[in-house]
Short mmCIF file of C-alpha atoms (C1' of nucleotides) in Angstrom, two decimals:
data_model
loop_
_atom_site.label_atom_id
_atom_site.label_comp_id
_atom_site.label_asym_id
_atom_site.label_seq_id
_atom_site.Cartn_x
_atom_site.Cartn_y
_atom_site.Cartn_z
CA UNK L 105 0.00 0.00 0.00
CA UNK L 106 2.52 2.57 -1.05
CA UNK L 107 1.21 5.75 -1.50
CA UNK L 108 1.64 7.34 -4.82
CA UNK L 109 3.67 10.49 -5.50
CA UNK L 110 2.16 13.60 -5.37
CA UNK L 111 1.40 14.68 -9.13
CA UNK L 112 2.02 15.10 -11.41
CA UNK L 113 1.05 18.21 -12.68
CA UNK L 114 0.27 20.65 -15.64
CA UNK L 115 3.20 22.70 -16.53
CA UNK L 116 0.99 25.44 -17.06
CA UNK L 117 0.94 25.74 -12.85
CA UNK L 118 4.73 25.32 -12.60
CA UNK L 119 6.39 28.57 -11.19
CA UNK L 120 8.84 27.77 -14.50
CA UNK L 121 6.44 27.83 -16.76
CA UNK L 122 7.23 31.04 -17.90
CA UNK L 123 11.09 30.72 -18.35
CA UNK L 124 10.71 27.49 -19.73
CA UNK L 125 8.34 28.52 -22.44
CA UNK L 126 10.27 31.48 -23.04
CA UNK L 127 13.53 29.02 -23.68
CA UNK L 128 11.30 27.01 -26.56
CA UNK L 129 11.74 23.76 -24.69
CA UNK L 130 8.13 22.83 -25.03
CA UNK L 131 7.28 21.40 -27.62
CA UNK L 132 5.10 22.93 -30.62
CA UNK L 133 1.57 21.74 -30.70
CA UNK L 134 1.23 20.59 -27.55
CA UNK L 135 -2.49 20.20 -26.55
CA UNK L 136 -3.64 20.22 -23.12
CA UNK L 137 -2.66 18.91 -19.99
CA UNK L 138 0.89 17.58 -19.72
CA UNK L 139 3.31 18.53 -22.13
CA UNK L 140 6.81 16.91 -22.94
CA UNK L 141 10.05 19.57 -22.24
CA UNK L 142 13.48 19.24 -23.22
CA UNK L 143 15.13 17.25 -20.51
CA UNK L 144 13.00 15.08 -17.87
CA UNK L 145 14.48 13.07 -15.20
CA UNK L 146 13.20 10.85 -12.61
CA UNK L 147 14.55 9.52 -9.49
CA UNK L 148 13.73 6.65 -7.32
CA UNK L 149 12.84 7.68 -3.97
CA UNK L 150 16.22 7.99 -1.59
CA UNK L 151 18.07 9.03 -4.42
CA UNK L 152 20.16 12.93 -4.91
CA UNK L 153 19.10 14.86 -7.17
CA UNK L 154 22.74 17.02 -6.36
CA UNK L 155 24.85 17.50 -3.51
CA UNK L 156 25.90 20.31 -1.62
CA UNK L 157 29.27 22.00 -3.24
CA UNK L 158 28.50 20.38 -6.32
CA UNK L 159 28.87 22.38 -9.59
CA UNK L 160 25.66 23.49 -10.66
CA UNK L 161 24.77 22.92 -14.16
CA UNK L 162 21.04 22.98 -14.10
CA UNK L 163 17.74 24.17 -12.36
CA UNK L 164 15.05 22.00 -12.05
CA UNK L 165 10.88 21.93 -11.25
CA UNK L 166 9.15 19.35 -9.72
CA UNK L 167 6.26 17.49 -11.93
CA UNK L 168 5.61 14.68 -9.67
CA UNK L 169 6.74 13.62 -6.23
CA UNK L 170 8.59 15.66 -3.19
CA UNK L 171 12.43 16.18 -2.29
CA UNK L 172 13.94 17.20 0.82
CA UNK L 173 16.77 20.15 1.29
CA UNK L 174 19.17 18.95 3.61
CA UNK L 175 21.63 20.47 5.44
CA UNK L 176 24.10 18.16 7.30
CA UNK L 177 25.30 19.54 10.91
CA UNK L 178 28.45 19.54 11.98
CA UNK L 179 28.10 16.08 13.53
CA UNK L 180 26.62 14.70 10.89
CA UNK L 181 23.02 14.56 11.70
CA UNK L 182 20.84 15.37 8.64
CA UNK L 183 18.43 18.48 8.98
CA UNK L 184 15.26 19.06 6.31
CA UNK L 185 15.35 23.03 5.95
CA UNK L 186 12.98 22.72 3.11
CA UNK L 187 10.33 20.37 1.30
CA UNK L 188 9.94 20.86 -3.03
CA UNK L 189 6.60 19.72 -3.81
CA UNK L 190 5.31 19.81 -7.57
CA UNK L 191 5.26 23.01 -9.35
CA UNK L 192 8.02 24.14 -7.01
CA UNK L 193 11.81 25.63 -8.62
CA UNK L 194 14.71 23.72 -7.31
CA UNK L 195 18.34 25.28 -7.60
CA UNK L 196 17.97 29.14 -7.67
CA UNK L 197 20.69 29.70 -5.45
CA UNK L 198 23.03 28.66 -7.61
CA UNK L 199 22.68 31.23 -11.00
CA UNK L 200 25.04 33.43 -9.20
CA UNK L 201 27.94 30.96 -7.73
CA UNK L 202 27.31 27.78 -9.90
CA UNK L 203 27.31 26.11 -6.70
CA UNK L 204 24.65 24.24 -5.10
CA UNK L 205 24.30 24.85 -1.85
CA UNK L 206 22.50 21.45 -0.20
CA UNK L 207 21.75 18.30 -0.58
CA UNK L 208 18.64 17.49 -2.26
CA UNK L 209 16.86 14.25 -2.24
CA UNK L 210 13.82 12.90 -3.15
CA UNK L 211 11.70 11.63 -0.79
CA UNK L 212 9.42 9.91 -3.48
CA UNK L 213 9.88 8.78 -6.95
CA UNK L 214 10.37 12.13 -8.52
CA UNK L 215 9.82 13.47 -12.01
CA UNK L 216 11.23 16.35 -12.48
CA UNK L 217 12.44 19.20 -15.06
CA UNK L 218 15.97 19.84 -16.10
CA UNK L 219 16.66 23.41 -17.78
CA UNK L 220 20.86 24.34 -17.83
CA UNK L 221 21.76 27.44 -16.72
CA UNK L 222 24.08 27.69 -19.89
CA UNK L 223 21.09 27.73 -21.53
CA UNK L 224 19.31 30.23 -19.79
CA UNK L 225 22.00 32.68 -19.90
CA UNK L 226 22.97 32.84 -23.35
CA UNK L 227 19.34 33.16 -23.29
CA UNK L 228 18.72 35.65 -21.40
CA UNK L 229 21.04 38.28 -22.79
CA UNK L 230 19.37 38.48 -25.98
CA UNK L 231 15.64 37.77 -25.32
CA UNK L 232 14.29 40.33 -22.78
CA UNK L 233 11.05 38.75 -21.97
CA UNK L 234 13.23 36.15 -20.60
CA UNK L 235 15.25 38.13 -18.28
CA UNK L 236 11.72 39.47 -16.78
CA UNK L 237 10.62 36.22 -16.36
CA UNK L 238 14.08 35.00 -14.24
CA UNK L 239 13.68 37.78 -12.08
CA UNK L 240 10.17 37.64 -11.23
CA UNK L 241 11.08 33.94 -10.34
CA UNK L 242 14.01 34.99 -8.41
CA UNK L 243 11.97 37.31 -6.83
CA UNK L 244 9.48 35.40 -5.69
CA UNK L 245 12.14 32.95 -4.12
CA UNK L 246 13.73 35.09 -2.39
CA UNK L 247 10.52 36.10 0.07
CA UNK L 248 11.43 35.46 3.65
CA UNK L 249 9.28 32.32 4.53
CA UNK L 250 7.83 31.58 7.62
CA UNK L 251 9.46 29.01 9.18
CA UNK L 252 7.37 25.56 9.71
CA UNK L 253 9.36 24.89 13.24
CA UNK L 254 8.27 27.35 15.21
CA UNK L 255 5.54 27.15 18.32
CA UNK L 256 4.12 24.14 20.22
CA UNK L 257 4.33 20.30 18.50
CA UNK L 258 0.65 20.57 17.38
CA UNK L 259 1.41 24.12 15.75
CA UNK L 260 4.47 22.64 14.07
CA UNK L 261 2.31 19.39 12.61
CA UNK L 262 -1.21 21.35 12.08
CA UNK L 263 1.18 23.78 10.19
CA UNK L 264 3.10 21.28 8.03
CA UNK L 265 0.04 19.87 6.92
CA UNK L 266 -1.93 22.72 6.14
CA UNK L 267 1.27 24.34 3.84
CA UNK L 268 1.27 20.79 2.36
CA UNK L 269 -2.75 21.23 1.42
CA UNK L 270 -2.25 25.13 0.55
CA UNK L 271 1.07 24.01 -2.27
CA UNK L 272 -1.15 21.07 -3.81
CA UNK L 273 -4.13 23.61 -3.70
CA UNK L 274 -2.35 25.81 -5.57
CA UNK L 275 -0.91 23.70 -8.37
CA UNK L 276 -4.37 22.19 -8.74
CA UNK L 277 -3.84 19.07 -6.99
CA UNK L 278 -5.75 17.83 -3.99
CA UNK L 279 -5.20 19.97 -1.11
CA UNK L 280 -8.36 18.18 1.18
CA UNK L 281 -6.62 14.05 0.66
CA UNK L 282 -3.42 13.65 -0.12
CA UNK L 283 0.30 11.71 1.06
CA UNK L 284 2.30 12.98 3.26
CA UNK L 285 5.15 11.32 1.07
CA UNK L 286 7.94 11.27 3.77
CA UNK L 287 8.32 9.09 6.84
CA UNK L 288 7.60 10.85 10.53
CA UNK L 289 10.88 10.99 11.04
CA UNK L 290 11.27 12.96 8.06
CA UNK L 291 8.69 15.10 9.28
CA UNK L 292 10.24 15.43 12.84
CA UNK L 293 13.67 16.73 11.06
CA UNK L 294 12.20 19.09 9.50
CA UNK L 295 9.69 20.46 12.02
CA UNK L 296 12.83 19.89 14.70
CA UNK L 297 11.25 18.01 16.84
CA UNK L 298 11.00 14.00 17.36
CA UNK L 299 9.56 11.03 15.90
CA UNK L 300 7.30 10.29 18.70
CA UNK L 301 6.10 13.53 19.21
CA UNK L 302 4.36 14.20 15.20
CA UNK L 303 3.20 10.39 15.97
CA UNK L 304 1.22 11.68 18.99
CA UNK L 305 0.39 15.04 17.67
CA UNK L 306 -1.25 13.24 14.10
CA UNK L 307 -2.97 11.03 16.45
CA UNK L 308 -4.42 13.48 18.91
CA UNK L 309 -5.36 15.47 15.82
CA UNK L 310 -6.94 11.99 14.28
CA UNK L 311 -9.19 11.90 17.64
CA UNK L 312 -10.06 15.53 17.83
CA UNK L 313 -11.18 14.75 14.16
CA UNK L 314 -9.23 17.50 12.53
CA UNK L 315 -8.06 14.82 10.10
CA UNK L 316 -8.49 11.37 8.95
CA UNK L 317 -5.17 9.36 8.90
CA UNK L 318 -3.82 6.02 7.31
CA UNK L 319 -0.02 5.91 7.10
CA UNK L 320 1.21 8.92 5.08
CA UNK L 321 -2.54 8.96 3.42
CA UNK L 322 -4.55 12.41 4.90
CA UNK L 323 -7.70 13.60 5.03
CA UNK L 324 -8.76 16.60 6.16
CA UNK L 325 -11.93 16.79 8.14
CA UNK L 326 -12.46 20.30 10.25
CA UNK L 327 -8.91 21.58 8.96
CA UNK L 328 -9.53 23.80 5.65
CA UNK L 329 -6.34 24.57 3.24
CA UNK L 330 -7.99 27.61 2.30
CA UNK L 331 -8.61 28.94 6.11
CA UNK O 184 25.42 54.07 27.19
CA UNK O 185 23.06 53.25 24.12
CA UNK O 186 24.71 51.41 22.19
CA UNK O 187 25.94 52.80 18.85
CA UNK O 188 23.74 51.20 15.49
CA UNK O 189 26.51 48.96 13.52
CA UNK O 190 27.85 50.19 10.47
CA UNK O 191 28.29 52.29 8.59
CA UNK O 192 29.72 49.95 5.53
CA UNK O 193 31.47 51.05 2.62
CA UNK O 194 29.39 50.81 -0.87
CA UNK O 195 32.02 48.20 -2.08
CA UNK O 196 30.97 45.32 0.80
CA UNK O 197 27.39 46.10 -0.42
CA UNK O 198 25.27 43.32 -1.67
CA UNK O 199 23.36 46.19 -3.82
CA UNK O 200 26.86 47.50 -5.19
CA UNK O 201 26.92 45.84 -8.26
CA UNK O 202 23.59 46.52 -9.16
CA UNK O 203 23.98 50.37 -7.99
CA UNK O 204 27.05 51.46 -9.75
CA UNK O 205 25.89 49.78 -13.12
CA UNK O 206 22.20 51.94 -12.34
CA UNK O 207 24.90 55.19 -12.24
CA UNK O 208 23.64 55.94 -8.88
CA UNK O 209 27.06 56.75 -7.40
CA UNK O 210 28.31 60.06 -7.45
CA UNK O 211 31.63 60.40 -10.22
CA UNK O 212 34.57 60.89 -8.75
CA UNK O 213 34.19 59.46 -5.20
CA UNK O 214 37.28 58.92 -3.42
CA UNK O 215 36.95 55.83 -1.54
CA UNK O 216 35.38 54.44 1.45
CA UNK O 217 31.37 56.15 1.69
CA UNK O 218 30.24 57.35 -1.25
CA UNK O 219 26.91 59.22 -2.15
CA UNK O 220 24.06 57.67 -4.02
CA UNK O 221 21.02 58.69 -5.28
CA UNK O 222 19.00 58.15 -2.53
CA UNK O 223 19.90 57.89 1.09
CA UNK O 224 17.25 57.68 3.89
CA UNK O 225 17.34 57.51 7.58
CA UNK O 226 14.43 55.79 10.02
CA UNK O 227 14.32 56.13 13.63
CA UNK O 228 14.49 52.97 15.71
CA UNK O 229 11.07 52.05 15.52
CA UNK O 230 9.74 53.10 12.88
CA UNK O 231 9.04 51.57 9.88
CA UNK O 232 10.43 51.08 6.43
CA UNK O 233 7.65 49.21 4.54
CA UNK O 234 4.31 47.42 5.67
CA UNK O 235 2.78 44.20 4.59
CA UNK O 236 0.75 43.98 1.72
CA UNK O 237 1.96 47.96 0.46
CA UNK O 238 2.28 48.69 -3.22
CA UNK O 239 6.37 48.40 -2.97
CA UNK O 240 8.25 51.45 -5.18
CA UNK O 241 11.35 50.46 -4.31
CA UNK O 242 14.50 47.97 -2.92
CA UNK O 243 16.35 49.23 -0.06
CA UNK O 244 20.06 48.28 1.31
CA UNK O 245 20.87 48.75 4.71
CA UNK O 246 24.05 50.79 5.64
CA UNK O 247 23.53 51.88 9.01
CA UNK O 248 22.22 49.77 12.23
CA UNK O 249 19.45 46.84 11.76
CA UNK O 250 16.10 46.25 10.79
CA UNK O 251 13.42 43.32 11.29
CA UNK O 252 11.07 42.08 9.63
CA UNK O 253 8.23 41.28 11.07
CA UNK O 254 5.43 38.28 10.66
CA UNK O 255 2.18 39.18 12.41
CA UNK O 256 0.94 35.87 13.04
CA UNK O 257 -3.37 34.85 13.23
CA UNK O 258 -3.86 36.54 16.95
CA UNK O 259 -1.76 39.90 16.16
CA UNK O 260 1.53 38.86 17.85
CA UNK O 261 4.87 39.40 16.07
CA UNK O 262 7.00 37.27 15.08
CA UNK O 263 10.76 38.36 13.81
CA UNK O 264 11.85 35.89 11.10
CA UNK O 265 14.26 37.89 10.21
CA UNK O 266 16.84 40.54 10.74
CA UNK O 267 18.90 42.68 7.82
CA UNK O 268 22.42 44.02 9.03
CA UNK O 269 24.65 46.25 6.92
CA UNK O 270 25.01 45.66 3.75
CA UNK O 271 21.69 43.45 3.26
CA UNK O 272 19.34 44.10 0.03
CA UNK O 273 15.20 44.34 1.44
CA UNK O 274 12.31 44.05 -0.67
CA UNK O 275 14.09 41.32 -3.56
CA UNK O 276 10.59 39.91 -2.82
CA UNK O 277 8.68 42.52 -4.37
CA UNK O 278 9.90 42.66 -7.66
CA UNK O 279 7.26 40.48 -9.49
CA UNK O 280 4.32 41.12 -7.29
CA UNK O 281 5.35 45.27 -6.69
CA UNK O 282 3.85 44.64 -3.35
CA UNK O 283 5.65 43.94 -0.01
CA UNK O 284 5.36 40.68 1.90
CA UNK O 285 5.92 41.49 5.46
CA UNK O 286 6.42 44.65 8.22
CA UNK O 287 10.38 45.73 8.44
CA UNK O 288 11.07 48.04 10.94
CA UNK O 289 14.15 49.71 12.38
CA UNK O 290 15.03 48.29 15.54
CA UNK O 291 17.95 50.53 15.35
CA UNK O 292 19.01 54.13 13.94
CA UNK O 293 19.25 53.10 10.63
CA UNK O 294 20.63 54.56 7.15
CA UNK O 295 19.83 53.17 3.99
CA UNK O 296 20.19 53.80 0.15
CA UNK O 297 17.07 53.56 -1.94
CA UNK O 298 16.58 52.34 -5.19
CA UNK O 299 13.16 52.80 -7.41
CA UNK O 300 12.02 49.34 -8.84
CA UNK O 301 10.84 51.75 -11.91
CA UNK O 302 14.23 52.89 -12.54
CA UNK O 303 15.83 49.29 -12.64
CA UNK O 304 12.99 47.61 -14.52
CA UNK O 305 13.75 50.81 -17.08
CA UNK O 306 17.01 49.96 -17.27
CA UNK O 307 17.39 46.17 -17.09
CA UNK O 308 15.62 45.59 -20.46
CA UNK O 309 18.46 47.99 -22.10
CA UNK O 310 21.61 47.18 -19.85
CA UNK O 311 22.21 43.30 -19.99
CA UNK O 312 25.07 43.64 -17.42
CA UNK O 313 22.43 44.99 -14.77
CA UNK O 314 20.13 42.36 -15.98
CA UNK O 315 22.72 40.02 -14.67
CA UNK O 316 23.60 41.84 -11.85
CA UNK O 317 20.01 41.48 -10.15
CA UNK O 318 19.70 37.89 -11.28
CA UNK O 319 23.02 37.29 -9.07
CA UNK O 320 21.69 39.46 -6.82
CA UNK O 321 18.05 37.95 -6.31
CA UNK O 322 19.54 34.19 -6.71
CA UNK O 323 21.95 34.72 -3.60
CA UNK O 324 18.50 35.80 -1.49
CA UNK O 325 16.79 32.75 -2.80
CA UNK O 326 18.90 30.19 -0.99
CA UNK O 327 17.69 28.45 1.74
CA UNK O 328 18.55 29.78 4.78
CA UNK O 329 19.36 27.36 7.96
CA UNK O 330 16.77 28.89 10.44
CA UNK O 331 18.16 29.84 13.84
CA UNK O 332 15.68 28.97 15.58
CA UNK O 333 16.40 24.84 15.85
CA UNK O 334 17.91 23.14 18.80
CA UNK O 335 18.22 23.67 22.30
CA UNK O 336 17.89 27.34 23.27
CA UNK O 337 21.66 27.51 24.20
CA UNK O 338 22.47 26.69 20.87
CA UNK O 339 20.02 29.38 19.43
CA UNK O 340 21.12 32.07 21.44
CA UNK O 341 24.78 31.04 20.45
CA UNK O 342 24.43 30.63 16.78
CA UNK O 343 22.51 34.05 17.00
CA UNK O 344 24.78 35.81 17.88
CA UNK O 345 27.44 33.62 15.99
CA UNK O 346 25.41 34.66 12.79
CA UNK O 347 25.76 38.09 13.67
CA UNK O 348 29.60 38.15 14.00
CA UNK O 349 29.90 36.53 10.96
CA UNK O 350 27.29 38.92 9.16
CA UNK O 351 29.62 42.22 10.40
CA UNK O 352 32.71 40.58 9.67
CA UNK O 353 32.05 39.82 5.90
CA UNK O 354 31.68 43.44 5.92
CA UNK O 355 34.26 44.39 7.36
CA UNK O 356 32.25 45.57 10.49
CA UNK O 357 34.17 44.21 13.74
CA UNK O 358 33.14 41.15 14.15
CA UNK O 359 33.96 40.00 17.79
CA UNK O 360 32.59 43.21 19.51
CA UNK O 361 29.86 44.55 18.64
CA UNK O 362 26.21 45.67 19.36
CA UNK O 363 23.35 42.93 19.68
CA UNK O 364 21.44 46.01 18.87
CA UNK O 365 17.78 44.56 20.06
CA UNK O 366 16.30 43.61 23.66
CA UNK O 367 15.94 40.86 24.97
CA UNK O 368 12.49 40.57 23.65
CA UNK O 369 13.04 40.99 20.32
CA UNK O 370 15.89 38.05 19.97
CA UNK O 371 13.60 36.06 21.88
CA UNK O 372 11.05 36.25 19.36
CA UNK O 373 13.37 36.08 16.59
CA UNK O 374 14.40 32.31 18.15
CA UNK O 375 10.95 31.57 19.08
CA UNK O 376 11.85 31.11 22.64
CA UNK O 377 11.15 33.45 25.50
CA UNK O 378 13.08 36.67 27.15
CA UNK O 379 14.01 35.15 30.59
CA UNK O 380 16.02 32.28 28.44
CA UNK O 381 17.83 34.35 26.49
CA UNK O 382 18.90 36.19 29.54
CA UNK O 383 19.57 33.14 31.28
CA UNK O 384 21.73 31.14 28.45
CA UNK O 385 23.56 35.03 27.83
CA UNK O 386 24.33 34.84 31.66
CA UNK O 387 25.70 31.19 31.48
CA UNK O 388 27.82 32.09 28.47
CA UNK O 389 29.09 34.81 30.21
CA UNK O 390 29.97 32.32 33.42
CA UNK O 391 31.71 29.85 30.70
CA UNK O 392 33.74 32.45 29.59
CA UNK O 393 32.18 32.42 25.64
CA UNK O 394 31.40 35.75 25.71
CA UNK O 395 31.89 39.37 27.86
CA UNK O 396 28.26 41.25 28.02
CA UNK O 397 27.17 44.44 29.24
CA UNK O 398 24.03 45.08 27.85
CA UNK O 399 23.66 44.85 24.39
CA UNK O 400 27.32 45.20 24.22
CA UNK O 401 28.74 41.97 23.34
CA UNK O 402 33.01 40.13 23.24
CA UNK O 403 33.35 37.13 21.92
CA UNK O 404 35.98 34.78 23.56
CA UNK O 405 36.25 31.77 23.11
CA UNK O 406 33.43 31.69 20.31
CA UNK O 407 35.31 32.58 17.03
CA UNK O 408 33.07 34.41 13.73
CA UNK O 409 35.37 31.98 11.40
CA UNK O 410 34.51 28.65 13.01
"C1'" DC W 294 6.87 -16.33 5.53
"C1'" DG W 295 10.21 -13.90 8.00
"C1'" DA W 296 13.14 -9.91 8.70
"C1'" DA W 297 13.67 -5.09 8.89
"C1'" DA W 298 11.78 -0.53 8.94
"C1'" DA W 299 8.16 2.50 10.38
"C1'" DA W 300 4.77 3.80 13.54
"C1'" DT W 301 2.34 3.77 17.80
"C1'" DT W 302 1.92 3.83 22.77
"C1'" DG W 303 3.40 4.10 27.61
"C1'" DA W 304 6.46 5.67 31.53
"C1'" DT W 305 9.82 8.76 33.18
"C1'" DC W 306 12.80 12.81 33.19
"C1'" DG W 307 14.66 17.22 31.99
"C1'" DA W 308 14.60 21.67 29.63
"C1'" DC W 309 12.19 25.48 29.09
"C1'" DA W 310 7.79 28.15 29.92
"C1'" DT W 311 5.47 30.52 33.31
"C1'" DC W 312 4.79 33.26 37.37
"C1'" DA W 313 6.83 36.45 40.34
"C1'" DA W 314 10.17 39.48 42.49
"C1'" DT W 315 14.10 42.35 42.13
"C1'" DC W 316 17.65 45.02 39.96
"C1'" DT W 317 19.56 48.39 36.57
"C1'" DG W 318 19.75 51.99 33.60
"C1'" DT W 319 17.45 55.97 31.25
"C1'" DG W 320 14.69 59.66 30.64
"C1'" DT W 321 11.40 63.19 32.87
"C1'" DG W 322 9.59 66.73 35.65
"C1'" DG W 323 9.87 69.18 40.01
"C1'" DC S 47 20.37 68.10 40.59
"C1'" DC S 48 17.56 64.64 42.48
"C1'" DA S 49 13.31 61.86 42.87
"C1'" DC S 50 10.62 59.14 40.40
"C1'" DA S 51 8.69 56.32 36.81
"C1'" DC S 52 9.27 53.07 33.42
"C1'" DA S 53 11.28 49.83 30.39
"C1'" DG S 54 14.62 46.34 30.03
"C1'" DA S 55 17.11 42.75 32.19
"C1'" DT S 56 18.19 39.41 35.63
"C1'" DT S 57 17.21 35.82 38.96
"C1'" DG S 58 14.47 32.40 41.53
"C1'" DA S 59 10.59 28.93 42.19
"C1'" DT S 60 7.43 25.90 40.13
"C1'" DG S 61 4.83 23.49 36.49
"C1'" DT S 62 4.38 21.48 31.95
"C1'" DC S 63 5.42 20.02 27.38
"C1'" DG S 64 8.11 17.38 24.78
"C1'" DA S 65 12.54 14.47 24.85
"C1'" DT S 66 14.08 10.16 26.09
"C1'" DC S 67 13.91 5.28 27.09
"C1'" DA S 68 11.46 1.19 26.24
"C1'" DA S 69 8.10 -2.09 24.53
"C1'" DT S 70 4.79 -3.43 21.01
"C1'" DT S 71 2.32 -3.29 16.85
"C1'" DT S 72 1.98 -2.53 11.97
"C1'" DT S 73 3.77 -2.21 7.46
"C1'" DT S 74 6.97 -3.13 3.87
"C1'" DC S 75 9.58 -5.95 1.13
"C1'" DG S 76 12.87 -9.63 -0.11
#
DNA sequence: CGAAAAATTGATCGACATCAATCTGTGTGG
DNA sequence: CCACACAGATTGATGTCGATCAATTTTTCG
């Protein structure tokens, strides 16, 4: 009973739509729905998409499944500062360095977008529709977020879930039942807190009926994405 | 004794420079360290530079003392996710959207250089090399940033005030004395923690011999910026 | 089926929040 | 100039939430 992958989804609700159509890497007479780009990857679930310190050659957008930014401590320990669901722009950072600056790994099997940065700026220099487009991506990147691990346990897990619901919500996926798509522990290094405590906080939340819960499968009940 | 705002910074250790001297905002003929631009601008601690959800004219750098900015979360507290130090760009966020995304105040004197978004949209679409410069620009603010507030609170309040040093001494501020330039409160909120354990884990850095305090006044020891 | 990983649940302990009192420095008006 | 008020900071006492330790249960997968 593995849950599938979030996704995938339309490119027209990717936040590189724009850039990408302004590169000419969709194909002509597309109709519809899904549409094929240049370069598509996938990834089973576990594997790196790139590691931190790594040349960067590309940027990428998620169509289907979730990867985790890590950020290893200085003893080791793995820390999720960020979760890329569909739709979402992976590898900004890098256009000014060439460097990535994490490790990223998917969490699920993954489909996702490849565009080179070699690409975009010999690009970008000549066509000025598509420097607009970088920086309003940029731009919208670059917006402080509020951080998921802040507040009491049942904030932390009421919030992770609800910015879950909100993201598929906005790329026109099911924001009311969806996965989860990571393990609690996954969820506890991100939200910086432990294993047993999202456990006990999805639970209590399952009994309050908030939510309906079966592994990483969610449904929510008196929680609203759009509240 | 209040404590003096940090800075000023010289234009060159900037994260705007680039972007400023290609918009010919700097006076001709400056002779080193501070030079004049186009548009300085000076708030009194506690008052504010830009509010949430304001049509946004322009992008500020900081070049005098500190500023927060401010999330005002469902029941009207605030919450600091952030603080800008000398040399910081505010408001990359606004550049698609021309509208601001949070409260920054000054939690300092501050001094800061303006820049209309107007006048770089004008001139990006005719200067390529400023057209790079802000895509640097915005893709350094886009990275991921570790959030401070993870961990015990001793190793909040230390890798506060770690990321401060280090903040000051890339530019070329002194970084192992210096102001912490905000109560108690306010770094409390900032690490989502509360004011009597900040005081408390300052005090018991002080006993170990980490740091020297008085006020907001603050020596590193045998914490180092570089490490 | 059997082994390993993930998740749940319970019991105990410690770190930090909370409540409360005091201290310190700063600015104000008599 | 000094008395006073007020905000910020420190310190102590107590309670609580979540970490930790431990035992099962459930799920996944070879």
């Amino acid at each position: 009973m593995s849950a599938r992958p979030a996704g995938p989804i339309a490119c027209r609700s990717c936040d590189l739509h724009e850039v990408c159509r302004l590169c000419g890497m969709i194909a002509i007479g597309e109709s519809g729905g899904l549409q094929r780009t240049g370069a598509l990857r996938t990834l089973r679930a576990g594997t790196r998409l790139f590691r931190a310190g790594e040349p960067a050659h590309s940027l990428f957008s998620v169509r289907q499944g979730m990867l985790k930014t890590v950020d290893v401590g200085s003893e080791g320990e793995e820390r999720i500062v960020a979760i890329s669901t569909p739709g979402d722009v992976i590898g900004t950072e890098a256009f000014g360095t060439r460097i990535y600056k994490h490790d990223v790994i998917a969490v699920q099997p993954v489909v996702c977008c490849e565009l080179p940065l070699s690409l975009l700026s010999d690009q970008y220099t000549r066509v000025r529709e598509l420097a607009s487009a970088l920086i309003n991506l940029l731009s919208r990147a670059s917006a402080p977020r509020t951080p998921l691990a802040r507040g009491s346990s049942r904030e932390r897990v009421a919030g992770f879930i609800l910015d879950l619901a909100r993201r598929f919500e906005k790329r026109g996926l099911d924001g009311r039942r969806f996965s989860l798509g990571m393990t609690r522990q996954e969820i506890a290094s991100l939200l910086d807190t432990r294993i047993e405590t999202v456990s006990r906080m999805i639970q209590s939340m399952r009994r309050d009926k908030q939510i309906e819960v079966e592994g990483q499968q969610v449904t929510l009940l008196s929680l609203s994405p759009s509240a």
